[in-house]
Protein backbone atom coordinates (compact mmCIF):
# COMPACT_ATOMS: atom_id res chain seq x y z
CA MET A 1 89.21 20.25 37.38
CA THR A 2 89.73 23.74 35.99
CA ASP A 3 92.80 25.05 34.29
CA ASP A 4 95.38 25.63 37.05
CA LYS A 5 98.27 26.86 34.96
CA PRO A 6 100.19 29.59 36.76
CA THR A 7 99.74 33.24 35.90
CA VAL A 8 102.59 35.72 35.69
CA ARG A 9 102.22 39.47 36.03
CA ILE A 10 103.83 41.40 33.14
CA THR A 11 104.24 45.16 33.35
CA THR A 12 106.62 46.22 30.55
CA PRO A 13 106.79 45.62 26.77
CA THR A 14 110.28 44.15 27.07
CA ASP A 15 109.10 41.67 29.68
CA LEU A 16 106.12 40.64 27.57
CA ALA A 17 108.28 40.13 24.47
CA GLY A 18 110.75 38.17 26.54
CA ALA A 19 107.97 35.84 27.73
CA VAL A 20 106.61 35.00 24.26
CA PRO A 21 108.80 31.85 23.82
CA HIS A 22 107.18 30.41 26.96
CA MET A 23 103.72 31.33 25.67
CA VAL A 24 104.23 29.45 22.39
CA GLY A 25 106.53 26.73 23.74
CA TYR A 26 109.57 27.59 21.64
CA GLN A 27 111.74 30.46 20.45
CA PRO A 28 110.23 31.92 17.25
CA ALA A 29 112.60 31.95 14.27
CA ASP A 30 113.53 34.91 12.11
CA ASN A 31 110.90 34.01 9.52
CA GLN A 32 108.01 33.90 12.00
CA ILE A 33 105.39 36.29 13.36
CA ALA A 34 103.70 35.90 16.75
CA ILE A 35 100.15 37.25 17.10
CA LEU A 36 98.97 37.73 20.69
CA GLY A 37 95.27 38.18 21.42
CA PHE A 38 93.91 40.21 24.35
CA ARG A 39 90.52 40.99 25.77
CA ASP A 40 90.72 44.28 27.62
CA SER A 41 94.07 43.85 29.45
CA THR A 42 93.90 40.06 29.72
CA TYR A 43 96.06 37.85 27.51
CA THR A 44 93.88 35.17 25.84
CA GLY A 45 96.20 33.30 23.47
CA VAL A 46 98.89 33.34 20.83
CA ALA A 47 99.32 32.14 17.25
CA VAL A 48 102.60 31.86 15.35
CA HIS A 49 102.81 32.10 11.57
CA THR A 50 105.82 31.06 9.48
CA TRP A 51 106.56 33.31 6.51
CA THR A 52 108.20 31.68 3.49
CA ALA A 53 109.18 33.01 0.07
CA ALA A 54 106.47 30.91 -1.60
CA LEU A 55 103.63 32.80 0.07
CA GLY A 56 103.36 35.47 -2.61
CA ASP A 57 102.25 39.07 -2.21
CA GLY A 58 102.76 40.33 1.34
CA PRO A 59 99.53 42.30 1.99
CA ALA A 60 97.27 39.66 0.40
CA HIS A 61 98.91 36.88 2.34
CA ALA A 62 98.80 38.78 5.63
CA ALA A 63 95.07 39.41 5.05
CA LYS A 64 94.39 35.71 4.52
CA VAL A 65 96.33 34.67 7.61
CA THR A 66 94.70 37.29 9.85
CA GLU A 67 91.24 36.11 8.74
CA HIS A 68 92.06 32.60 9.98
CA ILE A 69 93.56 33.86 13.23
CA ALA A 70 90.66 36.20 13.96
CA GLN A 71 88.22 33.32 13.43
CA ALA A 72 90.21 31.18 15.84
CA PHE A 73 90.16 33.83 18.57
CA GLY A 74 86.50 34.65 17.98
CA ASN A 75 85.15 36.87 20.74
CA ARG A 76 88.04 35.98 23.03
CA ALA A 77 90.07 38.91 21.72
CA ASP A 78 89.21 42.54 21.11
CA TRP A 79 92.73 43.69 20.21
CA TYR A 80 95.93 42.14 18.88
CA LEU A 81 99.68 42.50 19.15
CA THR A 82 101.82 41.36 16.21
CA ILE A 83 105.53 40.67 16.79
CA GLY A 84 107.77 40.17 13.75
CA TYR A 85 111.08 38.37 14.26
CA GLY A 86 114.40 38.79 12.48
CA PRO A 87 115.70 41.53 10.17
CA GLU A 88 112.39 41.64 8.24
CA GLY A 89 110.32 41.58 11.42
CA PRO A 90 109.36 45.30 11.39
CA GLU A 91 107.98 45.15 7.85
CA ARG A 92 105.99 41.96 8.44
CA ALA A 93 104.64 43.15 11.77
CA LEU A 94 103.27 46.28 10.10
CA LEU A 95 101.64 44.18 7.36
CA PHE A 96 99.81 42.14 9.98
CA GLN A 97 98.94 45.23 12.02
CA ASP A 98 97.27 46.80 8.97
CA ALA A 99 95.52 43.54 8.07
CA PHE A 100 94.02 43.14 11.55
CA THR A 101 92.90 46.79 11.64
CA GLN A 102 91.22 46.53 8.23
CA GLN A 103 89.60 43.13 8.69
CA THR A 104 88.49 43.16 12.30
CA GLY A 105 88.16 46.85 13.09
CA THR A 106 90.03 46.17 16.33
CA THR A 107 93.08 47.90 17.72
CA SER A 108 96.38 46.34 16.66
CA HIS A 109 99.96 47.04 17.64
CA ALA A 110 103.21 46.16 15.88
CA TRP A 111 106.46 45.13 17.58
CA ALA A 112 109.67 43.67 16.25
CA VAL A 113 112.33 41.47 17.89
CA ASP A 114 115.81 40.84 16.54
CA HIS A 115 118.82 39.51 18.43
CA ASP A 116 116.99 39.75 21.79
CA HIS A 117 116.18 43.43 21.27
CA LEU A 118 112.69 44.93 20.99
CA GLN A 119 111.36 47.78 18.89
CA VAL A 120 107.83 49.21 19.35
CA PHE A 121 105.96 51.00 16.55
CA SER A 122 103.79 54.09 17.05
CA THR A 123 102.02 56.14 14.40
CA GLU A 124 103.46 59.34 15.86
CA HIS A 125 107.14 58.36 16.12
CA GLY A 126 107.60 55.26 13.97
CA TRP A 127 109.88 52.53 15.33
CA SER A 128 111.40 53.08 18.76
CA PRO A 129 115.12 52.54 19.51
CA GLU A 130 116.09 48.94 20.27
CA THR A 131 115.72 47.86 23.90
CA PRO A 132 117.10 44.61 25.41
CA LEU A 133 114.46 42.04 26.28
CA GLU A 134 113.75 41.29 29.93
CA THR A 135 113.36 37.74 31.19
CA THR A 136 111.71 38.31 34.60
CA ALA A 137 108.32 36.94 33.58
CA ALA A 138 109.88 34.09 31.62
CA THR A 139 111.98 33.08 34.62
CA GLU A 140 108.96 33.17 36.95
CA TYR A 141 107.00 30.99 34.54
CA THR A 142 109.84 28.48 34.32
CA MET A 143 110.14 28.31 38.10
CA ALA A 144 106.37 27.85 38.51
CA THR A 145 105.98 25.13 35.86
CA GLY A 146 109.39 23.52 35.84
CA SER A 147 109.40 23.62 32.04
CA GLN A 148 111.70 25.37 29.62
CA SER A 149 110.72 26.65 26.21
CA ALA A 150 112.22 24.71 23.29
CA ALA A 151 114.99 26.26 21.19
CA SER A 152 113.02 25.86 17.97
CA ARG A 153 109.77 24.62 16.50
CA ASP A 154 111.41 21.34 15.45
CA GLU A 155 112.71 20.74 18.96
CA LEU A 156 109.22 21.30 20.39
CA ALA A 157 107.77 18.80 17.90
CA ARG A 158 110.29 16.19 19.02
CA GLN A 159 108.93 16.46 22.58
CA TYR A 160 105.75 14.80 21.31
CA GLU A 161 107.47 11.73 19.93
CA PRO A 162 106.44 8.35 21.39
CA VAL A 163 108.71 6.75 23.97
CA PRO A 164 110.91 3.77 22.99
CA GLU A 165 109.22 0.35 22.99
CA ASN A 166 110.94 -0.77 26.19
CA HIS A 167 109.36 2.20 28.03
CA GLN A 168 105.79 1.63 26.80
CA ALA A 169 103.04 1.06 29.37
CA THR A 170 101.13 -2.23 29.10
CA LEU A 171 98.53 -3.96 31.25
CA PRO A 172 99.22 -7.29 32.98
CA PRO A 173 97.34 -10.09 31.19
CA ASP A 174 94.88 -10.64 34.04
CA THR A 175 94.00 -6.91 34.24
CA ALA A 176 93.65 -6.73 30.46
CA ALA A 177 91.31 -9.74 30.48
CA ARG A 178 89.25 -8.22 33.27
CA PHE A 179 89.03 -4.90 31.45
CA GLY A 180 88.09 -6.56 28.16
CA SER A 181 85.20 -8.45 29.79
CA MET A 182 83.60 -5.28 31.13
CA ALA A 183 80.72 -3.43 29.46
CA PRO A 184 81.72 -0.30 27.51
CA SER A 185 80.15 2.03 30.09
CA ALA A 186 82.16 0.35 32.87
CA GLN A 187 85.33 0.61 30.78
CA TYR A 188 84.66 4.31 30.29
CA GLU A 189 84.00 4.92 33.98
CA TRP A 190 87.27 3.22 34.87
CA ALA A 191 89.27 5.16 32.28
CA SER A 192 87.57 8.44 33.20
CA ARG A 193 88.33 7.90 36.87
CA VAL A 194 92.03 7.23 36.32
CA LEU A 195 92.26 10.22 33.95
CA THR A 196 90.86 12.45 36.69
CA GLU A 197 93.19 10.94 39.27
CA GLY A 198 96.16 11.43 36.97
CA ALA A 199 95.18 15.05 36.33
CA GLN A 200 94.98 15.71 40.08
CA SER A 201 98.36 14.06 40.72
CA LYS A 202 101.42 16.27 40.53
CA THR A 203 103.44 13.30 39.25
CA GLY A 204 101.06 12.52 36.39
CA LEU A 205 99.80 9.16 35.20
CA THR A 206 101.14 5.80 36.32
CA ASP A 207 101.90 3.09 33.76
CA GLU A 208 98.71 1.25 34.62
CA GLN A 209 96.62 4.41 34.26
CA VAL A 210 98.18 5.06 30.85
CA ALA A 211 97.40 1.53 29.71
CA ILE A 212 93.79 1.67 30.98
CA ILE A 213 93.07 4.93 29.13
CA ALA A 214 94.71 3.61 25.95
CA HIS A 215 92.75 0.34 26.11
CA ALA A 216 89.49 2.24 26.58
CA ALA A 217 90.10 4.67 23.73
CA ALA A 218 91.01 1.88 21.33
CA THR A 219 88.16 -0.46 22.33
CA ASN A 220 85.10 1.60 21.43
CA VAL A 221 84.51 4.85 19.56
CA HIS A 222 81.76 5.82 22.03
CA ILE A 223 84.18 5.47 24.94
CA ARG A 224 86.65 7.62 23.04
CA ASP A 225 84.01 10.32 22.45
CA HIS A 226 83.12 10.38 26.16
CA LEU A 227 86.80 10.79 27.08
CA LEU A 228 87.05 13.67 24.61
CA LEU A 229 84.06 15.28 26.31
CA ASP A 230 85.87 14.86 29.67
CA VAL A 231 88.77 17.07 28.58
CA VAL A 232 86.72 19.97 27.18
CA GLY A 233 87.82 23.07 29.10
CA ASP A 234 90.45 21.12 31.06
CA THR A 235 93.95 21.60 29.70
CA VAL A 236 95.48 19.38 32.39
CA LYS A 237 93.42 16.38 31.33
CA ALA A 238 94.15 17.18 27.67
CA ASP A 239 97.87 17.13 28.44
CA ARG A 240 97.45 13.79 30.24
CA LEU A 241 95.98 12.36 27.02
CA VAL A 242 99.14 13.49 25.23
CA ASP A 243 101.22 11.69 27.84
CA THR A 244 99.08 8.59 27.30
CA PHE A 245 99.61 8.80 23.54
CA ARG A 246 103.38 8.97 23.99
CA ARG A 247 103.64 6.12 26.51
CA CYS A 248 101.02 3.61 25.33
CA ASP A 249 101.81 0.50 23.31
CA ASP A 250 102.16 0.62 19.53
CA ALA A 251 98.89 -1.26 18.88
CA ARG A 252 96.79 1.42 20.58
CA ARG A 253 98.79 4.49 19.61
CA PRO A 254 96.85 5.36 16.40
CA ASP A 255 93.57 5.58 18.36
CA MET A 256 95.22 7.50 21.20
CA ALA A 257 96.82 9.89 18.71
CA GLY A 258 93.41 10.84 17.33
CA LEU A 259 91.96 11.37 20.80
CA ALA A 260 95.00 13.32 22.08
CA ALA A 261 95.10 15.58 19.00
CA ALA A 262 91.38 16.35 19.30
CA GLY A 263 91.80 17.00 23.03
CA GLN A 264 94.54 19.51 22.33
CA TRP A 265 92.46 21.27 19.71
CA THR A 266 89.36 21.58 21.90
CA THR A 267 91.49 23.13 24.66
CA ARG A 268 93.32 25.35 22.16
CA GLY A 269 96.64 23.57 22.63
CA SER A 270 99.80 23.93 20.62
CA THR A 271 99.30 23.53 16.87
CA VAL A 272 102.84 22.20 16.74
CA GLY A 273 101.88 19.46 19.18
CA ILE A 274 98.63 18.67 17.34
CA GLU A 275 100.50 18.29 14.05
CA ALA A 276 103.17 16.10 15.63
CA ILE A 277 100.60 13.86 17.32
CA ALA A 278 98.31 13.56 14.30
CA ARG A 279 101.14 12.07 12.24
CA HIS A 280 100.63 8.86 14.20
CA THR A 281 96.97 8.30 13.36
CA THR A 282 95.08 7.29 10.26
CA GLY A 283 91.68 7.98 11.86
CA GLU A 284 89.33 10.74 10.87
CA LEU A 285 89.22 12.39 14.31
CA GLY A 286 92.94 13.11 14.40
CA ARG A 287 93.07 14.31 10.82
CA MET A 288 90.16 16.67 11.38
CA ALA A 289 91.76 18.11 14.51
CA ASP A 290 95.04 18.69 12.67
CA LYS A 291 93.30 20.40 9.74
CA ALA A 292 91.16 22.54 12.04
CA ALA A 293 94.21 23.66 14.03
CA PHE A 294 96.12 24.44 10.82
CA LEU A 295 93.25 26.57 9.52
CA GLY A 296 92.89 28.34 12.85
CA LEU A 297 89.28 27.21 13.35
CA ASP A 298 87.58 27.99 16.65
CA PRO A 299 86.69 24.74 18.47
CA GLN A 300 83.81 26.36 20.39
CA PRO A 301 81.11 25.57 17.78
CA LEU A 302 82.04 21.87 17.96
CA ILE A 303 82.11 21.99 21.76
CA ASP A 304 78.66 23.61 21.81
CA SER A 305 77.30 20.91 19.50
CA LEU A 306 78.32 18.01 21.72
CA ASP A 307 75.19 16.33 23.06
CA ARG A 308 75.87 14.53 26.33
CA ILE A 309 72.50 12.77 26.25
CA GLU A 310 73.09 11.44 22.76
CA LEU A 311 76.57 10.24 23.73
CA ARG A 312 75.12 8.47 26.79
CA ASP A 313 72.49 6.79 24.61
CA ARG A 314 75.16 5.53 22.23
CA LEU A 315 77.18 4.12 25.08
CA ALA A 316 74.06 2.43 26.48
CA MET A 317 73.46 0.86 23.09
CA ALA A 318 77.06 -0.41 23.08
CA ASP A 319 76.37 -1.94 26.52
CA ARG A 320 73.32 -3.77 25.17
CA HIS A 321 75.33 -5.11 22.25
CA HIS A 322 78.06 -6.25 24.64
CA TYR A 323 75.48 -8.00 26.83
CA ARG A 324 73.85 -9.81 23.90
CA SER A 325 77.25 -10.93 22.61
CA HIS A 326 78.22 -12.15 26.08
CA VAL A 327 74.99 -14.11 26.55
CA GLN A 328 75.23 -15.68 23.10
CA SER A 329 78.85 -16.77 23.56
CA HIS A 330 78.11 -18.38 26.93
CA SER A 331 74.67 -19.88 26.45
CA PRO A 332 74.57 -23.68 25.80
CA LEU A 333 71.25 -23.22 24.04
CA LEU A 334 72.54 -20.86 21.32
CA PRO A 335 74.86 -21.56 18.39
CA ASN A 336 78.47 -20.79 19.18
CA SER A 337 79.83 -18.27 16.69
CA ASP A 338 83.41 -18.76 17.84
CA PRO A 339 84.91 -22.00 16.41
CA ARG A 340 87.58 -21.95 19.12
CA GLY A 341 85.01 -22.14 21.93
CA PRO A 342 83.14 -25.08 23.48
CA ILE A 343 80.59 -26.82 21.27
CA GLY A 344 77.08 -26.75 22.68
CA PRO A 345 75.03 -29.80 23.69
CA GLY A 346 73.32 -31.91 21.09
CA THR A 347 76.35 -32.12 18.83
CA GLY A 348 77.73 -35.38 20.13
CA HIS A 349 80.64 -33.67 21.94
CA HIS A 350 80.98 -32.69 25.54
CA PRO A 351 83.17 -29.65 26.43
CA GLN A 352 84.96 -31.29 29.34
CA ARG A 353 86.23 -34.18 27.25
CA HIS A 354 88.22 -31.92 24.94
CA SER A 355 89.40 -29.16 27.24
CA GLY A 356 93.04 -29.74 26.41
CA ALA A 357 92.43 -29.26 22.69
CA TRP A 358 90.58 -25.98 23.27
CA ILE A 359 93.39 -24.67 25.44
CA ASP A 360 95.86 -25.32 22.63
CA MET A 361 93.64 -23.48 20.17
CA ASP A 362 93.24 -20.48 22.47
CA ARG A 363 96.99 -19.91 22.71
């Protein structure tokens, strides 16, 4: 599936500035700067930077931030628009405009927004008079997606919080047992299929689909890596992984958090969301995705390095290990490594005579 997010035609500066909260997911605060990247006349992405008093000298700091942002955009942008918010927005927007021009050699424009009014800077006339923002594009986007932008960065972060325990999705015991008995490649195929089905559905994932994906991601690192490969270039699937992270049971959430955070990074998702998700994992994958998003690193080099053949080979090796373990645990001719299981022949005990005791031990 390709990215099917709706597009909205924007024709005026005031309409573009009014749509920025929907582009970033929340209303930027007075101490923030939004940097929009474009290639020719096509919008390609946005980054938001928070300016605090501890950041030191303005020009030096702006230069450091623009370096990270330019690396993140890579060749996806050939010019930038910086929008400063609040009373100090004009000054900060000009700092970033100068930094982008000096570092990237690309065209850069500076705007400022304060109290829902826009000012546009030009070298000939300086800052324009204030003009009220328009909301036409923002309204169209809301109607097309059914989603509203959050009032603040903190409110957006709260939208990534896990659901309460009584709303978590779990598998029935018989389905969980069936899933656990399958080879890793079969588990992956099942999880991949339900992820695709959930991405194609307008209502999203069912509870069972959530639980299947979470079980698969937590069972085997090679399954997890294949699922990550599934979402490359597919923002809908990446968002379904976020939904799975939020709705899965507590035991599998750390693994799902790592996968969901990495999925968001590879599809250039919200850094706010990546940070909020990564708080729930202790695994390396989630921490790396969070750090990469914070530094503004471009995920394309990692995407290009993914070797599908190598990943398939690793999953096949996991299948062979699963098969050997299954044969050993069920063969009466091999030592039984599980003390709870039936004792093999030649030991003076027969499995059927002590079935009740084994049932008690398995509980």
